[in-house]
Structure formats: C-alpha cells, structure tokens
Tab-separated table of C-alpha atoms in Angstrom:
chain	number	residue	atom	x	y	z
A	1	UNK	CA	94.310	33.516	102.715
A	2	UNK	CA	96.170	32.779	99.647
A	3	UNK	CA	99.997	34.226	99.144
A	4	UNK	CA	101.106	33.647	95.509
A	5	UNK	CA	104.553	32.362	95.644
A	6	UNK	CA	105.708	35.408	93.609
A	7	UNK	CA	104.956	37.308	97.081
A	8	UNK	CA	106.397	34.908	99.152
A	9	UNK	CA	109.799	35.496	97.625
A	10	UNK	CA	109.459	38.890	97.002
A	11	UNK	CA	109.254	39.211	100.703
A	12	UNK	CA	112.255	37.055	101.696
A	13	UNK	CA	114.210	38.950	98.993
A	14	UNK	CA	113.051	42.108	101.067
A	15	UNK	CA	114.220	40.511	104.429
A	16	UNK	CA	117.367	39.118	103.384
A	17	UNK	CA	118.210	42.364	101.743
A	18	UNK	CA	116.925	43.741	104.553
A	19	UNK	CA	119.742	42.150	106.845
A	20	UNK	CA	122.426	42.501	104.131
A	21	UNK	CA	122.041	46.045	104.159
A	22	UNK	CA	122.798	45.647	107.896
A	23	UNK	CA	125.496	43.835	107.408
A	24	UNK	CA	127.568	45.703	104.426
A	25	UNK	CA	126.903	49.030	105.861
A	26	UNK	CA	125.767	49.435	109.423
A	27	UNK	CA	128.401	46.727	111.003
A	28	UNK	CA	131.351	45.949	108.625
A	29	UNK	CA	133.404	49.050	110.383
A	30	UNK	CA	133.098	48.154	114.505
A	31	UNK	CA	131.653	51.879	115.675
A	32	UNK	CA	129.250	52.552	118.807
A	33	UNK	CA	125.844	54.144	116.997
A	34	UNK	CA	124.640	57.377	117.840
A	35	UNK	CA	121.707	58.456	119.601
A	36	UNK	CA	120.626	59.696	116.574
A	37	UNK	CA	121.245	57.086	113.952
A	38	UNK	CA	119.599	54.473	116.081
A	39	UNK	CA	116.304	56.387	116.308
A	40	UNK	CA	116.166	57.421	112.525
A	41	UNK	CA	116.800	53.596	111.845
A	42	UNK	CA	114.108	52.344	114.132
A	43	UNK	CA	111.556	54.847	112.948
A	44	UNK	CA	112.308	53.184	109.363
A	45	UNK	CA	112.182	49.709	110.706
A	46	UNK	CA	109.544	50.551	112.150
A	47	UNK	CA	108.049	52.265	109.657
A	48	UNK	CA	108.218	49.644	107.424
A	49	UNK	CA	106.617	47.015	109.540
A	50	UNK	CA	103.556	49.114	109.398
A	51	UNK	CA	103.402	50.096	106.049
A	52	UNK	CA	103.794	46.189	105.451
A	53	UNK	CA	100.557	46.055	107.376
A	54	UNK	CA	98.614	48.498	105.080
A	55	UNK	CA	99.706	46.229	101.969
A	56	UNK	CA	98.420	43.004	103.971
A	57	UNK	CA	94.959	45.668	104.684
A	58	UNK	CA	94.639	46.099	101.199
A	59	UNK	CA	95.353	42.934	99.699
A	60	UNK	CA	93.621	40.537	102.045
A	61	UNK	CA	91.042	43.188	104.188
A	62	UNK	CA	90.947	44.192	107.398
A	63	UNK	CA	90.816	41.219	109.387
A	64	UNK	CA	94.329	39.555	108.751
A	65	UNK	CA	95.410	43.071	108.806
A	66	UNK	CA	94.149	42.842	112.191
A	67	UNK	CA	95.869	39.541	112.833
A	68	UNK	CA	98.823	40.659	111.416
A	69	UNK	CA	99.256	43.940	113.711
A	70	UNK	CA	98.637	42.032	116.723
A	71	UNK	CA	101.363	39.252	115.788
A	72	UNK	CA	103.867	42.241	115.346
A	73	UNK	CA	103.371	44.268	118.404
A	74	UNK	CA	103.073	40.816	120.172
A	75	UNK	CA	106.745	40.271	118.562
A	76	UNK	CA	107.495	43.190	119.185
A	77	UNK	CA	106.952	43.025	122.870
A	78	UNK	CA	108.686	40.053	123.340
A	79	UNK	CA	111.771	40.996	121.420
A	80	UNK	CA	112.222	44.014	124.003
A	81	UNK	CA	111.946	41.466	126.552
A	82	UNK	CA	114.986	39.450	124.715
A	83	UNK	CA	117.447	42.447	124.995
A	84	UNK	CA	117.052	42.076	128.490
A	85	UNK	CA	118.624	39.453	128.047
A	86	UNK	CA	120.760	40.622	125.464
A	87	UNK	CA	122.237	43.197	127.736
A	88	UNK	CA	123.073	40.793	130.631
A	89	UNK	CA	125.149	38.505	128.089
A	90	UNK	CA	126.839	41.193	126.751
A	91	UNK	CA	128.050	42.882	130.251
A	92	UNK	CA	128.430	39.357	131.222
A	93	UNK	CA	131.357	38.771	128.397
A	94	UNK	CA	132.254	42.463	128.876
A	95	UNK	CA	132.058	43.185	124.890
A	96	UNK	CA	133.452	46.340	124.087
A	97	UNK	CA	130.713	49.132	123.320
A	98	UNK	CA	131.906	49.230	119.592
A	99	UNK	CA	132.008	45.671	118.728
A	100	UNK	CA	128.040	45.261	120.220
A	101	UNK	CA	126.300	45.819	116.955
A	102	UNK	CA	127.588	42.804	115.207
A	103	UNK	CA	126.911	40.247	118.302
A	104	UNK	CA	123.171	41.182	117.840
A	105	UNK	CA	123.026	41.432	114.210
A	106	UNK	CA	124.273	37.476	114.691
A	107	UNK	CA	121.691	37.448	117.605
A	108	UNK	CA	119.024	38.622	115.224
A	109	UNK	CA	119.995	36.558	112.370
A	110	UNK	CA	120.163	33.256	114.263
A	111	UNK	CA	116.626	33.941	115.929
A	112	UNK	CA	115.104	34.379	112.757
A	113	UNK	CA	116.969	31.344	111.300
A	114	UNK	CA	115.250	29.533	114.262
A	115	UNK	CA	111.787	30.908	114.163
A	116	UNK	CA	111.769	30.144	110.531
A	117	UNK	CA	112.199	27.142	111.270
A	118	UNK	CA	109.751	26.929	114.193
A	119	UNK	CA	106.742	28.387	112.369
A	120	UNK	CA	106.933	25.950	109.403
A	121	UNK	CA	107.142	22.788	112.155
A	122	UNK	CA	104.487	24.598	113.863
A	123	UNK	CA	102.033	25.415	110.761
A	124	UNK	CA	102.732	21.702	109.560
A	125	UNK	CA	101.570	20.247	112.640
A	126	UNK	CA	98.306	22.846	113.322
A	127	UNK	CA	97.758	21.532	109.760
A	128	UNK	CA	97.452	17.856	110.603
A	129	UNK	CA	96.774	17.732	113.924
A	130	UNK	CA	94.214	20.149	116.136
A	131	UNK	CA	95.376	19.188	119.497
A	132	UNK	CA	98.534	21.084	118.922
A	133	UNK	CA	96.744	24.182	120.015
A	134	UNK	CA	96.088	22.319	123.856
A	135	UNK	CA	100.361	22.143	123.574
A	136	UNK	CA	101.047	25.583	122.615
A	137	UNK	CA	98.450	27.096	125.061
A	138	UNK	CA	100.014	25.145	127.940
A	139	UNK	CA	103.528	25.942	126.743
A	140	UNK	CA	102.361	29.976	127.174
A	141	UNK	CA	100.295	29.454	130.278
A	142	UNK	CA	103.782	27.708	131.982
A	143	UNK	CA	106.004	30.521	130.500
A	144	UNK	CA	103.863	32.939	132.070
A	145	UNK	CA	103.972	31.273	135.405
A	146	UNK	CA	107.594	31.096	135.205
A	147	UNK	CA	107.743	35.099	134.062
A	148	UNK	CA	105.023	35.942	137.331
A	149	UNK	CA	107.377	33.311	139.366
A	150	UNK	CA	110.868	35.026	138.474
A	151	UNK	CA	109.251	38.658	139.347
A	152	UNK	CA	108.253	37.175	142.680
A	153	UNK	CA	111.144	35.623	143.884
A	154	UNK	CA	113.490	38.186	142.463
A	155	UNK	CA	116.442	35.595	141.536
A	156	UNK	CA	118.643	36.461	138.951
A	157	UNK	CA	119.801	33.665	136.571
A	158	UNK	CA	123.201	33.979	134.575
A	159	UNK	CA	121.704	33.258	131.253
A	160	UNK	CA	125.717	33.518	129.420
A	161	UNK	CA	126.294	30.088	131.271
A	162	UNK	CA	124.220	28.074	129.223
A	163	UNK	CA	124.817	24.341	127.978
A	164	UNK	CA	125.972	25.334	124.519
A	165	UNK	CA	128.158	27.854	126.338
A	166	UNK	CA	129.631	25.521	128.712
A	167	UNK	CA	130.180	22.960	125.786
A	168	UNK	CA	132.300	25.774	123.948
A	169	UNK	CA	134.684	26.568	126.785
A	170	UNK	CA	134.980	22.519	127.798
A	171	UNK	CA	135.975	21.709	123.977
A	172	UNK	CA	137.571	24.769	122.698
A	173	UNK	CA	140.760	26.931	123.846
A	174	UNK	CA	139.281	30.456	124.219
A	175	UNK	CA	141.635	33.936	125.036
A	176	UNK	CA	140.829	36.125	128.137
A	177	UNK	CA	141.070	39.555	125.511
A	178	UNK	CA	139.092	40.315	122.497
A	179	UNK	CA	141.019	40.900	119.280
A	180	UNK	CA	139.113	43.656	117.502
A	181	UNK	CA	135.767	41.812	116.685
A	182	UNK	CA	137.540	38.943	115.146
A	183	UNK	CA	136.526	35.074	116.349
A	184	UNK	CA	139.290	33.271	116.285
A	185	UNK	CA	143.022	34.456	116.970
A	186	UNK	CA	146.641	33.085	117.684
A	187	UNK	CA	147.915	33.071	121.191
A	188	UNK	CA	151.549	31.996	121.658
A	189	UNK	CA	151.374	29.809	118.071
A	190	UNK	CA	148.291	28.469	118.347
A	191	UNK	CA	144.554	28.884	117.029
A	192	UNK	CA	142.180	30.084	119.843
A	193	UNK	CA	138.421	31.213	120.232
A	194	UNK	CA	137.547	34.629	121.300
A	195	UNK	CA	135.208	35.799	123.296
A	196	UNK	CA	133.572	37.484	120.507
A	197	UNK	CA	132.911	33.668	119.329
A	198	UNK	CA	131.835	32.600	122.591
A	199	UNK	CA	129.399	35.650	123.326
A	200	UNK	CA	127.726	34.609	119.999
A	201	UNK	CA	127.406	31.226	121.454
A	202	UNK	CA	125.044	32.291	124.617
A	203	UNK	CA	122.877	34.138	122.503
A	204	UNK	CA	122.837	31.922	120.323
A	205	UNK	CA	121.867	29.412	122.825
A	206	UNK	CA	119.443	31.325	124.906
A	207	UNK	CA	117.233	32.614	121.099
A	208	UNK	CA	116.297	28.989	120.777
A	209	UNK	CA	114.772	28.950	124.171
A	210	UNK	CA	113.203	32.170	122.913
A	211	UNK	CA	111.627	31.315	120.148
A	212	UNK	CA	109.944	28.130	121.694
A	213	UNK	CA	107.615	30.898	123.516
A	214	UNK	CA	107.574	33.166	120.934
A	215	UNK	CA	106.130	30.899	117.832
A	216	UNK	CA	102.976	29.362	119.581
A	217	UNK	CA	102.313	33.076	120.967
A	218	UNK	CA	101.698	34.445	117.421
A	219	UNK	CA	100.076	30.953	116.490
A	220	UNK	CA	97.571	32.177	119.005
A	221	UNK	CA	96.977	35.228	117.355
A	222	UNK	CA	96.954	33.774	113.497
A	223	UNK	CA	97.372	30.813	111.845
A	224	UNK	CA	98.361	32.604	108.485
A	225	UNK	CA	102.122	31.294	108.142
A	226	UNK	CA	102.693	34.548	105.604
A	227	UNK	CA	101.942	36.264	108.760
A	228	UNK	CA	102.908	34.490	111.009
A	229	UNK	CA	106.461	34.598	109.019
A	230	UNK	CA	106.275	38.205	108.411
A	231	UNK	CA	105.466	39.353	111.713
A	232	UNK	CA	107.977	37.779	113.589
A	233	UNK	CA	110.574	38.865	110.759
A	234	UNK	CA	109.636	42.556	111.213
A	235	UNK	CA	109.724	42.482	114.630
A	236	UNK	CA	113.376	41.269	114.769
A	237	UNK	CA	114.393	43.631	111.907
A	238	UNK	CA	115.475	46.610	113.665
A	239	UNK	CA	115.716	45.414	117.217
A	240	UNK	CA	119.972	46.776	117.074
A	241	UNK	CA	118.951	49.958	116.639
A	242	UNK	CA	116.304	49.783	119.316
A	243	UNK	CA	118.748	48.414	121.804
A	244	UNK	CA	120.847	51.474	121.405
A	245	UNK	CA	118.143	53.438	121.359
A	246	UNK	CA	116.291	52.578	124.416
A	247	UNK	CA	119.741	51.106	126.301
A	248	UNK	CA	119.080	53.802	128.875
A	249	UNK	CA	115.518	52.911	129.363
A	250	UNK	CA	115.534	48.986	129.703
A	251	UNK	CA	116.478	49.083	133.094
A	252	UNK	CA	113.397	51.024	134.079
A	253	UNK	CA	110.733	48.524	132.191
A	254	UNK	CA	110.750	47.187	135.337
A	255	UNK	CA	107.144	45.305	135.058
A	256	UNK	CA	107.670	44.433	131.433
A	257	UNK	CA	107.781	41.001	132.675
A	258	UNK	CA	104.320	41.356	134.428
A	259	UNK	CA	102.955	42.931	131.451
A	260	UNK	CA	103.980	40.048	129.129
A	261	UNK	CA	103.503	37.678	131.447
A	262	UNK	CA	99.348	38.824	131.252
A	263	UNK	CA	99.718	39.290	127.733
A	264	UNK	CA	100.938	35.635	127.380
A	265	UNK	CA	98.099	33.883	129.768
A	266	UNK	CA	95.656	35.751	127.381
A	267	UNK	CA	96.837	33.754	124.593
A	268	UNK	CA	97.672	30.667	126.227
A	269	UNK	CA	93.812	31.323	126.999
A	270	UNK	CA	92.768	32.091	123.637
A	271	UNK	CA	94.617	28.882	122.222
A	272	UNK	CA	93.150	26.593	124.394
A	273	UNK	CA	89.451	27.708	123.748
A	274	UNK	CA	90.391	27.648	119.663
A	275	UNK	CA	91.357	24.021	120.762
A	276	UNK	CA	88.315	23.162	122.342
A	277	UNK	CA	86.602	24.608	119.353
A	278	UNK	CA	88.563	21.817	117.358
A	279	UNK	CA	88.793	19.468	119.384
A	280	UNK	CA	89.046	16.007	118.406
A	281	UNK	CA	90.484	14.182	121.548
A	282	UNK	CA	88.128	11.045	122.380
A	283	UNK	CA	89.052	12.032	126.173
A	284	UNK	CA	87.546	15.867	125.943
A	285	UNK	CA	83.748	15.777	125.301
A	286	UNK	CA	83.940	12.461	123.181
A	287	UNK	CA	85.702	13.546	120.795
A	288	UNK	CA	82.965	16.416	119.804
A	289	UNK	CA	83.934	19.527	119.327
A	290	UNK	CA	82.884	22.441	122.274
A	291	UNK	CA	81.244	25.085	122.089
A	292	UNK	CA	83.042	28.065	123.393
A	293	UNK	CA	83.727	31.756	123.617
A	294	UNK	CA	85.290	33.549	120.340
A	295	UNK	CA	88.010	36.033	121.009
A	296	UNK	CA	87.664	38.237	118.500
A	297	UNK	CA	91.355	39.555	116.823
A	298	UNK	CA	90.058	43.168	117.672
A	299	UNK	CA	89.982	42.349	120.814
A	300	UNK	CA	93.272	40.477	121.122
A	301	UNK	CA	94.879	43.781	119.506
A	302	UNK	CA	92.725	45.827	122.434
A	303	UNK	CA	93.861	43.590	125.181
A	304	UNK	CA	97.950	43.399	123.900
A	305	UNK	CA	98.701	46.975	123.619
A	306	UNK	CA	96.550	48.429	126.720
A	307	UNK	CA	98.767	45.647	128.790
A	308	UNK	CA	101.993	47.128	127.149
A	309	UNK	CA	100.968	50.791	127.052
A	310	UNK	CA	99.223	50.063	131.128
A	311	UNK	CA	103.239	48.582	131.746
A	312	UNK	CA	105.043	51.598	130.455
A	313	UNK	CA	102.869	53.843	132.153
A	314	UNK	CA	103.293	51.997	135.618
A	315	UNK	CA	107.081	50.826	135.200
A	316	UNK	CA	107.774	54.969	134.603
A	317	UNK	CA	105.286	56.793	137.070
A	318	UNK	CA	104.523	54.256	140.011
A	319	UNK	CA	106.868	55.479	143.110
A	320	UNK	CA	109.353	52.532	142.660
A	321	UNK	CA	109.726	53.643	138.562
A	322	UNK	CA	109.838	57.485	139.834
A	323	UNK	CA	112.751	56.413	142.628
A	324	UNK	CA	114.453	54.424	139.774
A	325	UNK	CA	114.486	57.354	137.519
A	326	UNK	CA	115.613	59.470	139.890
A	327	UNK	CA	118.517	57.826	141.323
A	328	UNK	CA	119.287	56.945	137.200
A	329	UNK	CA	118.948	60.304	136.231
A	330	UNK	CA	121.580	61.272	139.519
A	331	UNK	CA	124.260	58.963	138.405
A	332	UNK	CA	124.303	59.491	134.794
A	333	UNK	CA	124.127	63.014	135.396
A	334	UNK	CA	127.616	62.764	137.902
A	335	UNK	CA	128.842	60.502	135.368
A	336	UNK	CA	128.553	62.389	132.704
A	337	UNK	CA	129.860	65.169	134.879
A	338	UNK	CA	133.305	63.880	135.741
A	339	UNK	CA	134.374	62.749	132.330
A	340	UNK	CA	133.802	65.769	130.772
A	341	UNK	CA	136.570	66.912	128.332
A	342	UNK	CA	139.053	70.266	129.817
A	343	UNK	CA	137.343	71.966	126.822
A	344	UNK	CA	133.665	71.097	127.878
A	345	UNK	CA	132.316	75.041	127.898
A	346	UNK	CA	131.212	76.861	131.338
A	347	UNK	CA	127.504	76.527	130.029
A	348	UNK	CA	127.417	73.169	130.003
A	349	UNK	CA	129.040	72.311	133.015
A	350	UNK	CA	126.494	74.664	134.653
A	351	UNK	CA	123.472	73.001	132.860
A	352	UNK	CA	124.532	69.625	134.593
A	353	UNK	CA	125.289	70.965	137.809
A	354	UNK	CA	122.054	72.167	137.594
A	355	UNK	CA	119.853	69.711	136.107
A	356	UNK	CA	121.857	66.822	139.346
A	357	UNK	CA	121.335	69.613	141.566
A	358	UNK	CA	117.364	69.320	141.046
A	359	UNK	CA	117.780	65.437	141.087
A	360	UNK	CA	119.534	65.133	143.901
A	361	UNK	CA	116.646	67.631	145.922
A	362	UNK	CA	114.177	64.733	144.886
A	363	UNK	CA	115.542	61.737	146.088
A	364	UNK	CA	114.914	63.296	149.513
A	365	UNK	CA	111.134	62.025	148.643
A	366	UNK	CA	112.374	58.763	148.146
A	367	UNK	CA	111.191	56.175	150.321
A	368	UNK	CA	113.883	54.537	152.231
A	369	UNK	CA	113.251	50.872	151.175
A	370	UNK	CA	113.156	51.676	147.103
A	371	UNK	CA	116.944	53.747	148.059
A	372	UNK	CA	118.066	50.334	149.697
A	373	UNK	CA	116.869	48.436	147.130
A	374	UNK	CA	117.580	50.413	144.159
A	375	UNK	CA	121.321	51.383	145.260
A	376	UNK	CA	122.944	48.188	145.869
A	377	UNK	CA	126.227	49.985	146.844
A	378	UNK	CA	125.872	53.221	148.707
A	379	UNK	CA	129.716	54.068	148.903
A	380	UNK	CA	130.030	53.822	145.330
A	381	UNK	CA	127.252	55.632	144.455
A	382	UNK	CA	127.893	58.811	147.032
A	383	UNK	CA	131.332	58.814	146.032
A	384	UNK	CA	130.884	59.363	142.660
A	385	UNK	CA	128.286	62.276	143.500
A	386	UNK	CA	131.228	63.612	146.092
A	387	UNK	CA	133.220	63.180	142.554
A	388	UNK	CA	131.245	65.230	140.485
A	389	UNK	CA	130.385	68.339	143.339
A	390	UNK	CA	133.653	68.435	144.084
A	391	UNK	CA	135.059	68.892	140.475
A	392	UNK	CA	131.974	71.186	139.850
A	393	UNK	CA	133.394	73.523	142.942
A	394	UNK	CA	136.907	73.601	141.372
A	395	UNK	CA	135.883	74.889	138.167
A	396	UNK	CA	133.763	77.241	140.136
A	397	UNK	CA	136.543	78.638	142.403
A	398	UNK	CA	139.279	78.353	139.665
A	399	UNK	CA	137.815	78.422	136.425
A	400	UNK	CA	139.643	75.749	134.833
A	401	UNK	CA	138.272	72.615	134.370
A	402	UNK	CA	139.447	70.175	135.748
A	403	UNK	CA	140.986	66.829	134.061
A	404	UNK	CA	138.216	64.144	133.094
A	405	UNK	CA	138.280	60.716	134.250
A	406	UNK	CA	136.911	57.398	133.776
A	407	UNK	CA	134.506	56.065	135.735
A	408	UNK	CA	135.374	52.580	137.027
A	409	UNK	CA	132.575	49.918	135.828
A	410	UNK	CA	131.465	48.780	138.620
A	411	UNK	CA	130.860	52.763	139.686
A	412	UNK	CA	128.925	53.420	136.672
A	413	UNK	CA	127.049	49.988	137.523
A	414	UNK	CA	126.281	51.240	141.038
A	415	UNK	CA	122.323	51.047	140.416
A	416	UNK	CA	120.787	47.745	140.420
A	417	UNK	CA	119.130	46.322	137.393
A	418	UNK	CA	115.979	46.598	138.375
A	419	UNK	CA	114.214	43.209	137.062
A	420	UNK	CA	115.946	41.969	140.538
A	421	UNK	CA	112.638	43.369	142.114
C-alpha cells in the first residue's frame, strides 16, 4: 500500500483541525453538552470515520478497506471501554459536570499523542524484526486474561491513584476546590495546583497503559501504518461527545469487558499464527517458517462486531441487564422527579409518576440476589422513592408543586456500577 506524502499530511491537517475545532468552539466556554448536541456530533464523527473508509475502498480496494474498518470498530470498542475508566477518574476527583469536556478533550489529545507514538515504534520494529508479532500476541492474550480475571473476581481498582498521580500530589501543593477550569491558582499568596491539573494527570497516566493494548490490537488486524494511524485517530475523534451521549448507558455494558476480552484473544490468536507464518526464531521449527491457518480480514471484521453486537444484546436483555435497567430506570425516574422546578406543568409530573409507577411494578420480578447486588444501599435508594411518591401525593392533594431539591450524591449514586459483577 503506498500513501503519497501529500495524503499523509493532508490527513494530519484534517485531524489536527479536527481537534482544534474542538478546542476553539466546543470547550473554550466550560458548559455541560446537551443530549442533543452530543448525538449530532457523534453521528458526524462518526460519520466521518466511515466515509474515510469509502476513500481508503476506492483508492486502495476492498481489502485494506476491510482492514481498515476492522481497526476502527476494534478502536472503537476499546475506546468505550476507556471511558469506563474515564468516568471513575472523573467522579473520583469530583469534576464539576461543566468543566468535564475539556479533561477528555486533554484525555483524547494525550492518547493520540501516545499512540502516535506507539504505532511508529511498533511499525519500525514489525519492519525489522518478525518476532515482534509473538510479543504483541502475548501482550493481548495476558490483557485478556487480566480483563476475564477482573470480571471474575469482581475487585474494583482506583485507577485516579496512579504513580504519576501520586508523584503530583508528593511534589506539588494542590487546593481541595476547583477554580473554574483553571490549573493552577493562588491560595493564601502562593501558586498551587488544582485539581483540574491533577485529574489531567490520572488520565493522563492511565492512556499510556491504554494504548500499550490498544496498538498491537490493530497491528493484528493491519500492518498498514496509514491505517493503522488513521484508525486509531478516528476512533478517538469524537469519543467526548459519545461519553455524554451514552453516560447513562455505560453502566449497563456490563459484559463489555467479556466481549473485548474474546475480541482481544482472537487477535492475540491471529498475531501469533501471522508470527509463525514469519517466523525466523532458530528455537521454533529451526528457524523455518510454519505453515498455518490464514485468518482472513473478512473474517476478523465477522468475528469483532458479532462479539460487540452478541455483548450489547446480552449486557441489555439477559435478567441481570433487565434488573439493572430497571432499578436505573426507577432512580432516575425519582430523581428526576424531586428536582423538578415549581413551574414543571401537571402533565409532566403525571408522565413520570407514571412511567416510575410501571418501573417500580417490575422490579417485583426481580430476583432477589441481582436487587442485593445491584442496590448497594437499600435505605438510600427507598428513601429517595419515599421522596418522590410523597411529593407526587402533595401536588396531587394540593395542586401546587412542591419546592425541588437536590439530590445528595451519594443518593443519586445509590446503584452500583455494575462492572463490580
């Protein structure tokens, strides 16, 4: 595959613009995006990713097209994975809902900084030396394990205590109160860190542990750099607006991590068969190469997204996704309930009533061991729900509505995340 370099910096002009766009008018004035803007920006992300695709189709045919699709939705997958992540940091340092945007635009921008970086290491050394492949196959097949391993034993690690965090907070003075999204401030004359600073710090930290699985998985997919390179880009483009997109539906992924964890082994399989193929160790076959299975990129892009769309399907409908949506759907719905404004109208006060009303009549079919596992605090959770009936019966006896209040956090937190299966 040859890539002119006229097209290799035409496409970093698009990606850089791509981010500076992001930068001068998405995040320059802190505001929380709305359900709207975030899914007319993904769809164009999005959008653009696959119309990328068609270009590669056209100039290069249909197999690195191929490759190419497979690397993104790989990417793709993964990156989902990441806000996972994302969103524990984030509560972690207790960033303020407006100011979220711009810690993973930095996210974003350091992890493709680092992957950058990563895929030329890794394209140099697949160059020059063929056993690579036996590395980056074992690298994916040990990732998994740790991914299947994590599910198993349900333990939750704080991933905003890393060692570049804990470096930060041993050598630098850092506040107990954001100021606005700024990183630095003064406190009582002298120059401190924010948190804002130190939140950038743990992701920072924990995107180059991410990209050291994510490069050799699209390796094993194509060893194209321009692809490789574009792919992972595309991927990471538009993964803000996803996050505040699908923040309401991470939590219920919950066998994402089983799904990537399969998707991973595949490749970690499919690298170490392409190293066989090219094998030059003297220990392994004398040195000869060995014959072995091909893995066609069809069927790599067959076996990647029925594992992701097989995940969705089970993390939504299996009982344990049902019971999670349920008791989900319950508390946002009493959430939303008791913060309405004085002026919410009559109808819409009904319509929630309602729509909890029906909730709460299913969660009688929940089975008693997803409930105790699912609600890690049962007074928190039933009083909010005796929170919302009993402002719901006010307005209905008085017809005024009653004043709105604020749910405390660790009330609107009363559902456990559920990757602590």
């Amino acid at each position: 595959m040859e890539v002119s370099p006229t097209v290799w910096i035409l496409t970093v002009v698009v990606i850089v613009g791509m981010l500076a766009f992001d930068y001068v008018f998405h995040v320059r004035k802190a505001h929380e995006p709305t359900l709207r803007e975030a899914a007319v920006w993904s769809a164009i992300y999005v959008g653009i990713a696959l119309v990328f695709g068609v270009f590669v189709l056209i100039a290069w045919g249909g197999n690195y097209a191929g490759e190419y699709y497979a690397g993104y939705i790989t990417e793709k997958a993964l990156s989902v994975d990441n806000l996972f992540v994302f969103l524990i940091i984030i509560a972690s340092f207790k960033v303020p809902r407006e100011d979220q945007q711009k810690v993973l635009l930095f996210g974003i921008t350091f992890a493709l900084i680092a992957r950058t970086a990563l895929i030329f290491v890794g394209a140099g050394l697949i160059s020059q030396f063929a056993w690579v492949f036996y590395l980056f196959g074992l690298i994916l097949l040990l990732t998994a394990g740790s991914l299947i391993k994590g599910e198993l034993s349900g333990g939750e690690k704080d991933e905003s205590d890393n060692l570049v965090t804990r470096l930060a907070k041993r050598f630098m003075h850092t506040t107990d109160y954001y100021d606005g999204d700024k990183l630095f401030t003064w406190d009582n004359g002298k120059r401190m860190m924010t948190p804002m600073l130190l939140v950038m710090v743990a992701i920072g930290g924990t995107d180059i542990l991410f990209a050291l699985d994510s490069i050799p998985a699209i390796f094993g997919l194509t060893q194209q750099t321009y692809l490789v390179f574009t792919a992972v880009a595309f991927s990471l483009l538009g993964l803000r607006q996803l996050y505040f997109l699908i923040d309401g539906l991470l939590d219920r992924l919950i066998y994402l991590s089983w799904g990537l964890a399969i998707i991973l082994a595949f490749i970690g399989v499919k690298l170490v068969l392409q190293a066989l193929k090219e094998n030059t160790l003297p220990f392994i076959n004398d040195g000869e190469h060995v014959t072995v299975v091909e893995i066609s990129t069809g069927l790599s892009l067959t076996v990647i997204i029925g594992v992701l769309v097989l995940t969705v399907l089970a993390s939504l409908y299996s009982p344990k996704g049902r019971a999670l949506r349920i008791i989900g759907g319950v508390q946002t719905i009493a959430q939303q309930y008791v913060e309405l404004p004085q002026d919410a109208p009559a109808a819409q006060r009904e319509k929630l009533a309602a729509k909890g009303a029906r909730l709460r009549e299913k969660m009688d079919s929940i089975s008693p061991r997803y409930r105790d596992e699912l609600i890690k605090s049962e007074e928190h959770f039933h009083d909010l729900l005796d929170r919302a009936r009993g402002k719901h019966r006010e307005f209905q006896r008085t017809g005024t509505a009653p004043a709105p209040e604020r749910v405390p956090d660790d009330q609107a937190d009363a559902v456990a995340k559920p990757r602590e299966d």
